[in-house]
């Protein structure tokens, strides 16, 4: 059943999809507001656990007695979700060893697994409908965030005691990139799923995100600005067919590329010559963030030393602010997602996280469609962002990986409702 007119179609199931979007994509500003708002944030997030409790028995039953192709994904053959659960379990064990407790870990696992069940339990058309609702919801959240930037120039809440950046609806400028990149990537994926060109809404979204970064200034927005522009450029090149063969080559030899990138990153940290004569002059030429980059190198080196001193279980997730930044003389985190995971839960957790990425890329390689190439661009850009920013328990990256797992490559463009044309 659907309600609608010629230019718009609305399905009753969209009510539920939007409610679940509130659960799975609750803006982090509520955590920063503290008190009742933080309690509400946690309570809303744990509604995802309620969904799991209700749906999991049916899912297990369908695994044993499949009735359609929508139910062919099983835990037994699903290495990606198994590795994710192992990663989460190791982080929890590391917390127990470090005698720390972080409710965010359980919230993170619950949300990601909930999103997996929502996709895995749906037929193909409903999966695309769900992703379209997610895209529309995230689009609205970004609009609200930009409005708060103009309405509250000094931020929604005073966080000057622990941050030099203002906090808005999507936290600070360093945090915008995760939500912005996810929404933009999802818009590109949905565009290419049903056609060979980007929707108008994607171009408008890029303009909105650029305005947001320009509003914050160059000091805190350089990385985000570059990533958003690069994402649009790569997806535009994808429309011409130029990138598809290159992406296929990279995905096929992804492990080699991973080793090369790791070697380059470590050489930047430990080689004074490369850092002084190549990297810093290049950054100085492109932006005014060379001092910020120098501070990150100091932080990365300190993080590596911390990991080497606690290689197996790490220091626990309560060690978020263990490093003194030379940038502002305040406590900070690793400013690198891979190092932050290792600091939290040691090398085993980092190995599981890398394995999760590699398996996701392998899944992408096995699907040779245009929208999957766009999905690879999204995952790859997230990996680049993770080199200079950290959010180990950011669900958005894992949601992208689950899209590669649960959405097949069939073209359903003729079946999609009119709202897919946004």
PDB file of N, CA and C in Angstrom, residues 266-345:
ATOM      1  N   UNK A 266      54.036   5.674   8.234  1.00  0.00           N
ATOM      2  CA  UNK A 266      55.069   5.483   9.254  1.00  0.00           C
ATOM      3  C   UNK A 266      56.342   6.250   8.904  1.00  0.00           C
ATOM      4  N   UNK A 267      56.644   6.362   7.610  1.00  0.00           N
ATOM      5  CA  UNK A 267      57.835   7.112   7.203  1.00  0.00           C
ATOM      6  C   UNK A 267      57.674   8.598   7.503  1.00  0.00           C
ATOM      7  N   UNK A 268      56.437   9.099   7.395  1.00  0.00           N
ATOM      8  CA  UNK A 268      56.177  10.504   7.723  1.00  0.00           C
ATOM      9  C   UNK A 268      56.431  10.762   9.209  1.00  0.00           C
ATOM     10  N   UNK A 269      56.044   9.799  10.041  1.00  0.00           N
ATOM     11  CA  UNK A 269      56.207   9.963  11.484  1.00  0.00           C
ATOM     12  C   UNK A 269      57.673   9.861  11.903  1.00  0.00           C
ATOM     13  N   UNK A 270      58.376   8.879  11.348  1.00  0.00           N
ATOM     14  CA  UNK A 270      59.709   8.571  11.854  1.00  0.00           C
ATOM     15  C   UNK A 270      60.847   9.133  11.001  1.00  0.00           C
ATOM     16  N   UNK A 271      60.550   9.642   9.798  1.00  0.00           N
ATOM     17  CA  UNK A 271      61.620  10.181   8.951  1.00  0.00           C
ATOM     18  C   UNK A 271      61.594  11.713   8.979  1.00  0.00           C
ATOM     19  N   UNK A 272      62.582  12.279   9.607  1.00  0.00           N
ATOM     20  CA  UNK A 272      62.675  13.735   9.697  1.00  0.00           C
ATOM     21  C   UNK A 272      62.864  14.361   8.315  1.00  0.00           C
ATOM     22  N   UNK A 273      63.621  13.698   7.453  1.00  0.00           N
ATOM     23  CA  UNK A 273      63.896  14.233   6.111  1.00  0.00           C
ATOM     24  C   UNK A 273      62.605  14.317   5.288  1.00  0.00           C
ATOM     25  N   UNK A 274      61.840  13.247   5.235  1.00  0.00           N
ATOM     26  CA  UNK A 274      60.585  13.236   4.461  1.00  0.00           C
ATOM     27  C   UNK A 274      59.614  14.269   5.005  1.00  0.00           C
ATOM     28  N   UNK A 275      59.523  14.337   6.324  1.00  0.00           N
ATOM     29  CA  UNK A 275      58.580  15.261   6.955  1.00  0.00           C
ATOM     30  C   UNK A 275      58.955  16.715   6.676  1.00  0.00           C
ATOM     31  N   UNK A 276      60.248  17.029   6.800  1.00  0.00           N
ATOM     32  CA  UNK A 276      60.713  18.420   6.684  1.00  0.00           C
ATOM     33  C   UNK A 276      60.794  18.905   5.244  1.00  0.00           C
ATOM     34  N   UNK A 277      61.235  18.036   4.359  1.00  0.00           N
ATOM     35  CA  UNK A 277      61.527  18.467   2.993  1.00  0.00           C
ATOM     36  C   UNK A 277      60.417  18.167   1.977  1.00  0.00           C
ATOM     37  N   UNK A 278      59.492  17.321   2.343  1.00  0.00           N
ATOM     38  CA  UNK A 278      58.433  16.958   1.391  1.00  0.00           C
ATOM     39  C   UNK A 278      57.050  17.301   1.914  1.00  0.00           C
ATOM     40  N   UNK A 279      56.689  16.711   3.057  1.00  0.00           N
ATOM     41  CA  UNK A 279      55.306  16.798   3.538  1.00  0.00           C
ATOM     42  C   UNK A 279      54.945  18.205   4.006  1.00  0.00           C
ATOM     43  N   UNK A 280      55.728  18.770   4.917  1.00  0.00           N
ATOM     44  CA  UNK A 280      55.393  20.085   5.468  1.00  0.00           C
ATOM     45  C   UNK A 280      55.392  21.193   4.411  1.00  0.00           C
ATOM     46  N   UNK A 281      56.365  21.240   3.492  1.00  0.00           N
ATOM     47  CA  UNK A 281      56.288  22.252   2.423  1.00  0.00           C
ATOM     48  C   UNK A 281      55.041  22.096   1.553  1.00  0.00           C
ATOM     49  N   UNK A 282      54.645  20.842   1.296  1.00  0.00           N
ATOM     50  CA  UNK A 282      53.449  20.600   0.488  1.00  0.00           C
ATOM     51  C   UNK A 282      52.200  21.094   1.207  1.00  0.00           C
ATOM     52  N   UNK A 283      52.089  20.796   2.494  1.00  0.00           N
ATOM     53  CA  UNK A 283      50.942  21.250   3.274  1.00  0.00           C
ATOM     54  C   UNK A 283      50.933  22.773   3.375  1.00  0.00           C
ATOM     55  N   UNK A 284      52.112  23.355   3.569  1.00  0.00           N
ATOM     56  CA  UNK A 284      52.218  24.818   3.651  1.00  0.00           C
ATOM     57  C   UNK A 284      51.765  25.483   2.350  1.00  0.00           C
ATOM     58  N   UNK A 285      52.046  24.817   1.230  1.00  0.00           N
ATOM     59  CA  UNK A 285      51.649  25.356  -0.074  1.00  0.00           C
ATOM     60  C   UNK A 285      50.139  25.260  -0.284  1.00  0.00           C
ATOM     61  N   UNK A 286      49.524  24.169   0.243  1.00  0.00           N
ATOM     62  CA  UNK A 286      48.101  23.942   0.010  1.00  0.00           C
ATOM     63  C   UNK A 286      47.215  24.646   1.025  1.00  0.00           C
ATOM     64  N   UNK A 287      47.704  24.800   2.260  1.00  0.00           N
ATOM     65  CA  UNK A 287      46.872  25.404   3.315  1.00  0.00           C
ATOM     66  C   UNK A 287      47.771  26.007   4.384  1.00  0.00           C
ATOM     67  N   UNK A 288      47.133  26.485   5.454  1.00  0.00           N
ATOM     68  CA  UNK A 288      47.876  27.080   6.579  1.00  0.00           C
ATOM     69  C   UNK A 288      47.883  26.151   7.790  1.00  0.00           C
ATOM     70  N   UNK A 289      47.739  24.838   7.536  1.00  0.00           N
ATOM     71  CA  UNK A 289      47.598  23.881   8.628  1.00  0.00           C
ATOM     72  C   UNK A 289      48.894  23.141   8.966  1.00  0.00           C
ATOM     73  N   UNK A 290      50.047  23.669   8.580  1.00  0.00           N
ATOM     74  CA  UNK A 290      51.271  22.930   8.821  1.00  0.00           C
ATOM     75  C   UNK A 290      51.560  22.753  10.313  1.00  0.00           C
ATOM     76  N   UNK A 291      51.200  23.758  11.134  1.00  0.00           N
ATOM     77  CA  UNK A 291      51.430  23.624  12.573  1.00  0.00           C
ATOM     78  C   UNK A 291      50.522  22.557  13.167  1.00  0.00           C
ATOM     79  N   UNK A 292      49.281  22.525  12.683  1.00  0.00           N
ATOM     80  CA  UNK A 292      48.348  21.491  13.121  1.00  0.00           C
ATOM     81  C   UNK A 292      48.859  20.108  12.744  1.00  0.00           C
ATOM     82  N   UNK A 293      49.458  19.989  11.551  1.00  0.00           N
ATOM     83  CA  UNK A 293      49.994  18.696  11.120  1.00  0.00           C
ATOM     84  C   UNK A 293      51.198  18.297  11.978  1.00  0.00           C
ATOM     85  N   UNK A 294      52.059  19.259  12.307  1.00  0.00           N
ATOM     86  CA  UNK A 294      53.199  18.973  13.173  1.00  0.00           C
ATOM     87  C   UNK A 294      52.727  18.472  14.539  1.00  0.00           C
ATOM     88  N   UNK A 295      51.651  19.080  15.038  1.00  0.00           N
ATOM     89  CA  UNK A 295      51.101  18.652  16.317  1.00  0.00           C
ATOM     90  C   UNK A 295      50.598  17.215  16.228  1.00  0.00           C
ATOM     91  N   UNK A 296      49.971  16.881  15.098  1.00  0.00           N
ATOM     92  CA  UNK A 296      49.477  15.515  14.913  1.00  0.00           C
ATOM     93  C   UNK A 296      50.624  14.509  14.888  1.00  0.00           C
ATOM     94  N   UNK A 297      51.742  14.868  14.270  1.00  0.00           N
ATOM     95  CA  UNK A 297      52.897  13.962  14.225  1.00  0.00           C
ATOM     96  C   UNK A 297      53.376  13.662  15.642  1.00  0.00           C
ATOM     97  N   UNK A 298      53.418  14.691  16.472  1.00  0.00           N
ATOM     98  CA  UNK A 298      53.799  14.509  17.873  1.00  0.00           C
ATOM     99  C   UNK A 298      52.815  13.563  18.572  1.00  0.00           C
ATOM    100  N   UNK A 299      51.529  13.780  18.331  1.00  0.00           N
ATOM    101  CA  UNK A 299      50.493  12.957  18.952  1.00  0.00           C
ATOM    102  C   UNK A 299      50.573  11.512  18.459  1.00  0.00           C
ATOM    103  N   UNK A 300      50.796  11.337  17.146  1.00  0.00           N
ATOM    104  CA  UNK A 300      50.884   9.981  16.592  1.00  0.00           C
ATOM    105  C   UNK A 300      52.064   9.221  17.194  1.00  0.00           C
ATOM    106  N   UNK A 301      53.196   9.899  17.326  1.00  0.00           N
ATOM    107  CA  UNK A 301      54.374   9.257  17.905  1.00  0.00           C
ATOM    108  C   UNK A 301      54.096   8.841  19.348  1.00  0.00           C
ATOM    109  N   UNK A 302      53.444   9.713  20.090  1.00  0.00           N
ATOM    110  CA  UNK A 302      53.109   9.401  21.483  1.00  0.00           C
ATOM    111  C   UNK A 302      52.145   8.222  21.551  1.00  0.00           C
ATOM    112  N   UNK A 303      51.186   8.192  20.627  1.00  0.00           N
ATOM    113  CA  UNK A 303      50.203   7.101  20.585  1.00  0.00           C
ATOM    114  C   UNK A 303      50.879   5.769  20.295  1.00  0.00           C
ATOM    115  N   UNK A 304      51.818   5.776  19.358  1.00  0.00           N
ATOM    116  CA  UNK A 304      52.545   4.550  19.019  1.00  0.00           C
ATOM    117  C   UNK A 304      53.309   4.027  20.236  1.00  0.00           C
ATOM    118  N   UNK A 305      53.945   4.938  20.975  1.00  0.00           N
ATOM    119  CA  UNK A 305      54.650   4.523  22.178  1.00  0.00           C
ATOM    120  C   UNK A 305      53.688   3.931  23.214  1.00  0.00           C
ATOM    121  N   UNK A 306      52.489   4.490  23.304  1.00  0.00           N
ATOM    122  CA  UNK A 306      51.485   3.980  24.238  1.00  0.00           C
ATOM    123  C   UNK A 306      51.034   2.579  23.838  1.00  0.00           C
ATOM    124  N   UNK A 307      50.866   2.370  22.540  1.00  0.00           N
ATOM    125  CA  UNK A 307      50.449   1.046  22.050  1.00  0.00           C
ATOM    126  C   UNK A 307      51.539   0.015  22.303  1.00  0.00           C
ATOM    127  N   UNK A 308      52.781   0.387  22.041  1.00  0.00           N
ATOM    128  CA  UNK A 308      53.892  -0.547  22.242  1.00  0.00           C
ATOM    129  C   UNK A 308      54.050  -0.938  23.708  1.00  0.00           C
ATOM    130  N   UNK A 309      53.625  -0.058  24.605  1.00  0.00           N
ATOM    131  CA  UNK A 309      53.715  -0.375  26.034  1.00  0.00           C
ATOM    132  C   UNK A 309      52.544  -1.241  26.512  1.00  0.00           C
ATOM    133  N   UNK A 310      51.449  -1.257  25.741  1.00  0.00           N
ATOM    134  CA  UNK A 310      50.283  -2.098  26.065  1.00  0.00           C
ATOM    135  C   UNK A 310      49.756  -2.716  24.761  1.00  0.00           C
ATOM    136  N   UNK A 311      50.523  -3.628  24.152  1.00  0.00           N
ATOM    137  CA  UNK A 311      50.202  -4.082  22.796  1.00  0.00           C
ATOM    138  C   UNK A 311      49.010  -5.023  22.681  1.00  0.00           C
ATOM    139  N   UNK A 312      48.669  -5.737  23.731  1.00  0.00           N
ATOM    140  CA  UNK A 312      47.663  -6.788  23.595  1.00  0.00           C
ATOM    141  C   UNK A 312      46.248  -6.306  23.902  1.00  0.00           C
ATOM    142  N   UNK A 313      46.055  -5.646  25.038  1.00  0.00           N
ATOM    143  CA  UNK A 313      44.728  -5.176  25.417  1.00  0.00           C
ATOM    144  C   UNK A 313      44.580  -3.660  25.350  1.00  0.00           C
ATOM    145  N   UNK A 314      45.664  -2.942  25.112  1.00  0.00           N
ATOM    146  CA  UNK A 314      45.569  -1.495  25.074  1.00  0.00           C
ATOM    147  C   UNK A 314      45.308  -0.900  26.442  1.00  0.00           C
ATOM    148  N   UNK A 315      44.813   0.325  26.439  1.00  0.00           N
ATOM    149  CA  UNK A 315      44.583   1.050  27.686  1.00  0.00           C
ATOM    150  C   UNK A 315      43.110   1.187  28.047  1.00  0.00           C
ATOM    151  N   UNK A 316      42.226   0.628  27.210  1.00  0.00           N
ATOM    152  CA  UNK A 316      40.797   0.739  27.478  1.00  0.00           C
ATOM    153  C   UNK A 316      40.208   2.001  26.880  1.00  0.00           C
ATOM    154  N   UNK A 317      38.911   2.002  26.670  1.00  0.00           N
ATOM    155  CA  UNK A 317      38.256   3.129  26.010  1.00  0.00           C
ATOM    156  C   UNK A 317      38.125   4.356  26.896  1.00  0.00           C
ATOM    157  N   UNK A 318      38.437   4.224  28.167  1.00  0.00           N
ATOM    158  CA  UNK A 318      38.416   5.392  29.050  1.00  0.00           C
ATOM    159  C   UNK A 318      39.663   6.242  28.887  1.00  0.00           C
ATOM    160  N   UNK A 319      40.595   5.801  28.037  1.00  0.00           N
ATOM    161  CA  UNK A 319      41.852   6.527  27.838  1.00  0.00           C
ATOM    162  C   UNK A 319      41.762   7.487  26.660  1.00  0.00           C
ATOM    163  N   UNK A 320      40.576   7.987  26.374  1.00  0.00           N
ATOM    164  CA  UNK A 320      40.372   8.844  25.212  1.00  0.00           C
ATOM    165  C   UNK A 320      41.303  10.044  25.221  1.00  0.00           C
ATOM    166  N   UNK A 321      41.533  10.639  26.381  1.00  0.00           N
ATOM    167  CA  UNK A 321      42.311  11.881  26.444  1.00  0.00           C
ATOM    168  C   UNK A 321      43.556  11.665  27.301  1.00  0.00           C
ATOM    169  N   UNK A 322      44.514  10.961  26.718  1.00  0.00           N
ATOM    170  CA  UNK A 322      45.713  10.624  27.488  1.00  0.00           C
ATOM    171  C   UNK A 322      46.940  11.382  26.989  1.00  0.00           C
ATOM    172  N   UNK A 323      46.800  12.125  25.896  1.00  0.00           N
ATOM    173  CA  UNK A 323      47.946  12.768  25.263  1.00  0.00           C
ATOM    174  C   UNK A 323      47.819  14.278  25.367  1.00  0.00           C
ATOM    175  N   UNK A 324      48.883  14.945  25.712  1.00  0.00           N
ATOM    176  CA  UNK A 324      48.873  16.405  25.751  1.00  0.00           C
ATOM    177  C   UNK A 324      49.295  16.953  24.393  1.00  0.00           C
ATOM    178  N   UNK A 325      48.405  17.687  23.756  1.00  0.00           N
ATOM    179  CA  UNK A 325      48.686  18.233  22.430  1.00  0.00           C
ATOM    180  C   UNK A 325      49.577  19.469  22.543  1.00  0.00           C
ATOM    181  N   UNK A 326      50.593  19.555  21.676  1.00  0.00           N
ATOM    182  CA  UNK A 326      51.430  20.749  21.650  1.00  0.00           C
ATOM    183  C   UNK A 326      50.722  21.888  20.925  1.00  0.00           C
ATOM    184  N   UNK A 327      49.563  21.552  20.329  1.00  0.00           N
ATOM    185  CA  UNK A 327      48.822  22.579  19.605  1.00  0.00           C
ATOM    186  C   UNK A 327      48.135  23.548  20.562  1.00  0.00           C
ATOM    187  N   UNK A 328      47.453  23.017  21.580  1.00  0.00           N
ATOM    188  CA  UNK A 328      46.715  23.899  22.484  1.00  0.00           C
ATOM    189  C   UNK A 328      46.954  23.562  23.959  1.00  0.00           C
ATOM    190  N   UNK A 329      47.942  22.668  24.227  1.00  0.00           N
ATOM    191  CA  UNK A 329      48.307  22.307  25.602  1.00  0.00           C
ATOM    192  C   UNK A 329      47.142  21.691  26.370  1.00  0.00           C
ATOM    193  N   UNK A 330      46.206  21.063  25.633  1.00  0.00           N
ATOM    194  CA  UNK A 330      45.076  20.402  26.281  1.00  0.00           C
ATOM    195  C   UNK A 330      45.116  18.911  25.971  1.00  0.00           C
ATOM    196  N   UNK A 331      44.392  18.141  26.767  1.00  0.00           N
ATOM    197  CA  UNK A 331      44.341  16.714  26.546  1.00  0.00           C
ATOM    198  C   UNK A 331      43.586  16.425  25.252  1.00  0.00           C
ATOM    199  N   UNK A 332      44.060  15.456  24.503  1.00  0.00           N
ATOM    200  CA  UNK A 332      43.448  15.155  23.216  1.00  0.00           C
ATOM    201  C   UNK A 332      43.519  13.652  22.947  1.00  0.00           C
ATOM    202  N   UNK A 333      42.996  13.232  21.800  1.00  0.00           N
ATOM    203  CA  UNK A 333      43.045  11.825  21.417  1.00  0.00           C
ATOM    204  C   UNK A 333      44.074  11.639  20.311  1.00  0.00           C
ATOM    205  N   UNK A 334      44.127  10.475  19.700  1.00  0.00           N
ATOM    206  CA  UNK A 334      45.219  10.143  18.792  1.00  0.00           C
ATOM    207  C   UNK A 334      45.161  10.866  17.447  1.00  0.00           C
ATOM    208  N   UNK A 335      44.014  11.412  17.081  1.00  0.00           N
ATOM    209  CA  UNK A 335      43.850  12.065  15.775  1.00  0.00           C
ATOM    210  C   UNK A 335      44.222  11.118  14.629  1.00  0.00           C
ATOM    211  N   UNK A 336      44.005   9.861  14.843  1.00  0.00           N
ATOM    212  CA  UNK A 336      44.193   8.830  13.826  1.00  0.00           C
ATOM    213  C   UNK A 336      43.369   7.622  14.265  1.00  0.00           C
ATOM    214  N   UNK A 337      42.420   7.222  13.460  1.00  0.00           N
ATOM    215  CA  UNK A 337      41.480   6.188  13.881  1.00  0.00           C
ATOM    216  C   UNK A 337      42.163   4.854  14.155  1.00  0.00           C
ATOM    217  N   UNK A 338      43.135   4.510  13.335  1.00  0.00           N
ATOM    218  CA  UNK A 338      43.821   3.221  13.488  1.00  0.00           C
ATOM    219  C   UNK A 338      44.636   3.191  14.782  1.00  0.00           C
ATOM    220  N   UNK A 339      45.344   4.287  15.044  1.00  0.00           N
ATOM    221  CA  UNK A 339      46.105   4.363  16.292  1.00  0.00           C
ATOM    222  C   UNK A 339      45.180   4.408  17.507  1.00  0.00           C
ATOM    223  N   UNK A 340      44.052   5.105  17.358  1.00  0.00           N
ATOM    224  CA  UNK A 340      43.124   5.205  18.486  1.00  0.00           C
ATOM    225  C   UNK A 340      42.558   3.836  18.854  1.00  0.00           C
ATOM    226  N   UNK A 341      42.243   3.032  17.854  1.00  0.00           N
ATOM    227  CA  UNK A 341      41.758   1.674  18.116  1.00  0.00           C
ATOM    228  C   UNK A 341      42.830   0.856  18.832  1.00  0.00           C
ATOM    229  N   UNK A 342      44.092   0.984  18.374  1.00  0.00           N
ATOM    230  CA  UNK A 342      45.195   0.251  19.006  1.00  0.00           C
ATOM    231  C   UNK A 342      45.425   0.734  20.438  1.00  0.00           C
ATOM    232  N   UNK A 343      45.301   2.040  20.668  1.00  0.00           N
ATOM    233  CA  UNK A 343      45.441   2.575  22.023  1.00  0.00           C
ATOM    234  C   UNK A 343      44.340   2.018  22.917  1.00  0.00           C
ATOM    235  N   UNK A 344      43.128   1.963  22.394  1.00  0.00           N
ATOM    236  CA  UNK A 344      41.990   1.466  23.168  1.00  0.00           C
ATOM    237  C   UNK A 344      42.108  -0.024  23.492  1.00  0.00           C
ATOM    238  N   UNK A 345      42.419  -0.842  22.459  1.00  0.00           N
ATOM    239  CA  UNK A 345      42.286  -2.298  22.632  1.00  0.00           C
ATOM    240  C   UNK A 345      43.438  -3.096  22.030  1.00  0.00           C
TER     241      UNK A 345
END
